[in-house]
């Protein structure tokens, strides 16, 4: 036993720093994906969609169900992952659209508080729905599907981290193309800036709102699956903490601002990991929130500025 | 609108159909006569898995003991959720008092057990905890307070003894997640370790419910300790930590504690759980008493960390009631003192303060199973 | 037969009667002026026609079909576009994007098609771009296509509003004070442009304070005061109408 304890070469401060950076970027990518859903919905209807964390959890569950099944039936890992991603993203998109129709659309003319309460209610409803249908126990992802990694100058990078970062970047690029290069993207931006005016140039704002919910939910589902694979399991209440972090990321970046949410997510992830690495993990959330408060104090609309246009007739 | 509603319903149903086989609760409330036992534990929130194990242990015990109770029966259960929250625990205890239970099996978190015990004691209702290991639980002079599991002071002694005597470790790194239990245990280990020439290279606190430990683990890796002591509040937090430890290539021996013990740990962490040591109360799984428990528990799945303790707590109470011939608290208390039987988890004999003694041993995860490994009493490996 | 007809429209905002029994028509190839002092209810008329506000009584019909209950984007799809008194461009978009987004209803698009860049989508995107550039050219904005709307000079923003409305391919266009804030040269230019729009076969209903503009191009004028129609007729007749003169306290018409 004792003989088995091999002394290892101590790490250099640079390696330590780089390792923490890799860790932080992985975590930040996930926050960014979830943050986008908050920010896009806020941008378009000025609603903090509290149920977004639960959509992320639902994505995680759909993922574990699909991946376990596919993997058990001998499909290659990348096929399992790809198929599960597409199906779970689609499922969550539908779920979010239904959620919007049921819980938010009827309240379009009501006070903001009513909609907010409805969002809170849906969050509780969906979380309990997951608990009742999926049980209180954690569900295991087949982590053996993607194992291993490689060393670069003493920094360990796992393949799963590569997948997370790679997929996050891919999704962010696709989202940017969608928002800035396509007609539906233009319509989304127009609706976010001025709902009445966009209706008056012929945009069906209900449909655009629906699509926005769907896209945000799709991204959250992808994040849910990647988190499940990375940490090995999902649980019905998994949406709560990342939900809060991602929401903070959205606020940090400037709520309503898509680029801001990406940056905010990355920043929260990196700050959290560095605070844990250099100060104490006990206070990592505290630091993330201190930075958030500081940014909001000096830049009240976040790093990139809010994207809220309040021109009225 | 209607279409959307039905769509939402269909989507929820889709998830329901893929469920892993939901279990139905048997909260058969309400026979006016008979014995009503309260079950108190976290049925929701992050410790829901452990709370449900406890409740299932009570259900299994009622099934076994119920028919033996004769005209004292029938035995029913009233199950309450404390979510591991002190205030909710007190509210749940009051509800159980109103429901006229005569004993409460619970709770899980020491921080819920202690406040919930106050109103129960005032109402002369037995409280037998199968899971709260904080010393203080039984050190408050409460006549109806019992504990079937072990105590943290004993557990930390076993842990440190294992590290020094068996692993011959010189350096130690500790992490806990800041609950009364997990931090109390970690602090004890740190203190005892320092006295036993174990150099503590670091003691980190993470937050409950965290899943990402990469930052802490990078530190652990840099510190390169002989042993990494993991004191987390439950298996669901420990599993991702083990996965990340494996991924990081940390070479330290891993030692965890009883809260991390759960079949779920192996189910979630899989290969990453191999070789992990844990301190856990010694249970001989070959005894007839354990086999009887296992048979009764089967329909609830694999027993969790506290299923057997919960089963034994219930059996102990019902045996005492049977011997007393009534649920009168003082008569039952006299009988509790006389109990001396082979329980599923261990031999049950309560001391004057309500404790039943600790018998911590070191287990190891081997070939996907928890296996007895080392006995601190004898300093020898189990066969 | 693209006629817009308002019959006995009334609108209330709480205790305020913003419009009372307003009835008039905009015929094929018409240029109708809607005038009246501030707060008379002119913009409200536009909001009623375009479906932004609901009427308390009366109805608007287009091509003989009632518009009641239709949401704004549906009314636009029928061919009624508008501009705003206070400019409401999509400030964070370029001039070209502002115009392109206005063709949303004239095209079919799906999220999936857009993401996958299906060939059909691509061709359509091309067509939209061409038509949008045309609309910009028509309003003499070709060289500003790539500018952010918020960076354009005021006069150009006014023109861009009109270009955007034209891009929706309307049969009827509602212009809310298009000359507001323009200098005399720009106003003259605008009158010329309105004439060109009309000659493309688009019916025009415009609110305007600048009487030179109104009297210069409108064939028919409707006068509102406190939500009530006080006069209607040819420009010359309106100019002489004592009720109109009284409403304006004489100062603007003389
Ligand atoms: N949404 C609204 N809510 C309440 N009052 C309104 C609203 N819109 C317009 N009004 C009122 O209706 C009257 C007519 O306004 P408007 O149509 O904008 O006049 P204008 O002729 O100057 O365009 C004004 O008194 C205005 O305050
Ligand atoms: Mg006006």
Short mmCIF file of N, CA and C and ligand atoms in Angstrom, two decimals, chain C residues 13 16 18 37-44 53, ligand 1:
data_model
loop_
_atom_site.label_atom_id
_atom_site.label_comp_id
_atom_site.label_asym_id
_atom_site.label_seq_id
_atom_site.Cartn_x
_atom_site.Cartn_y
_atom_site.Cartn_z
N UNK C 13 -60.15 55.97 -24.59
CA UNK C 13 -59.08 55.55 -23.68
C UNK C 13 -59.54 55.92 -22.29
N UNK C 16 -61.25 59.25 -21.84
CA UNK C 16 -61.01 60.13 -22.98
C UNK C 16 -61.61 59.58 -24.26
N UNK C 18 -61.22 59.57 -27.76
CA UNK C 18 -60.19 60.00 -28.70
C UNK C 18 -60.75 60.16 -30.10
N UNK C 37 -55.39 69.79 -35.36
CA UNK C 37 -54.43 70.24 -34.35
C UNK C 37 -53.85 69.04 -33.58
N UNK C 38 -52.80 69.31 -32.83
CA UNK C 38 -52.20 68.26 -32.01
C UNK C 38 -53.24 67.66 -31.08
N UNK C 39 -53.20 66.35 -30.94
CA UNK C 39 -54.13 65.69 -30.03
C UNK C 39 -55.50 65.48 -30.63
N UNK C 40 -55.64 65.75 -31.93
CA UNK C 40 -56.95 65.63 -32.56
C UNK C 40 -57.35 64.17 -32.75
N UNK C 41 -56.37 63.28 -32.79
CA UNK C 41 -56.70 61.86 -32.96
C UNK C 41 -56.21 61.28 -34.27
N UNK C 42 -55.31 61.99 -34.94
CA UNK C 42 -54.85 61.53 -36.26
C UNK C 42 -54.05 60.23 -36.15
N UNK C 43 -53.08 60.23 -35.23
CA UNK C 43 -52.27 59.02 -35.06
C UNK C 43 -53.13 57.86 -34.59
N UNK C 44 -54.14 58.20 -33.80
CA UNK C 44 -55.05 57.15 -33.33
C UNK C 44 -55.76 56.50 -34.52
N UNK C 53 -54.59 49.51 -32.18
CA UNK C 53 -55.67 49.73 -31.21
C UNK C 53 -56.95 49.08 -31.70
N1 LIG D 1 -52.62 54.68 -25.83
C1 LIG D 1 -53.27 55.78 -25.41
N2 LIG D 1 -53.76 55.83 -24.18
C2 LIG D 1 -54.41 56.93 -23.73
N3 LIG D 1 -54.59 58.02 -24.46
C3 LIG D 1 -54.13 58.03 -25.73
C4 LIG D 1 -53.43 56.92 -26.27
N4 LIG D 1 -53.06 57.21 -27.54
C5 LIG D 1 -53.51 58.46 -27.77
N5 LIG D 1 -54.15 58.95 -26.69
C6 LIG D 1 -54.81 60.26 -26.58
O1 LIG D 1 -55.71 60.40 -27.67
C7 LIG D 1 -55.70 61.70 -28.14
C8 LIG D 1 -55.35 61.70 -29.60
O2 LIG D 1 -53.97 61.38 -29.75
P1 LIG D 1 -53.25 61.25 -31.15
O3 LIG D 1 -54.07 60.41 -32.02
O4 LIG D 1 -51.86 60.86 -30.91
O5 LIG D 1 -53.26 62.76 -31.66
P2 LIG D 1 -52.61 63.40 -32.93
O6 LIG D 1 -53.76 63.90 -33.71
O7 LIG D 1 -51.75 64.52 -32.43
O8 LIG D 1 -51.85 62.35 -33.63
C9 LIG D 1 -54.68 62.48 -27.29
O9 LIG D 1 -55.38 63.19 -26.28
C10 LIG D 1 -53.82 61.41 -26.72
O10 LIG D 1 -53.33 61.78 -25.45
#
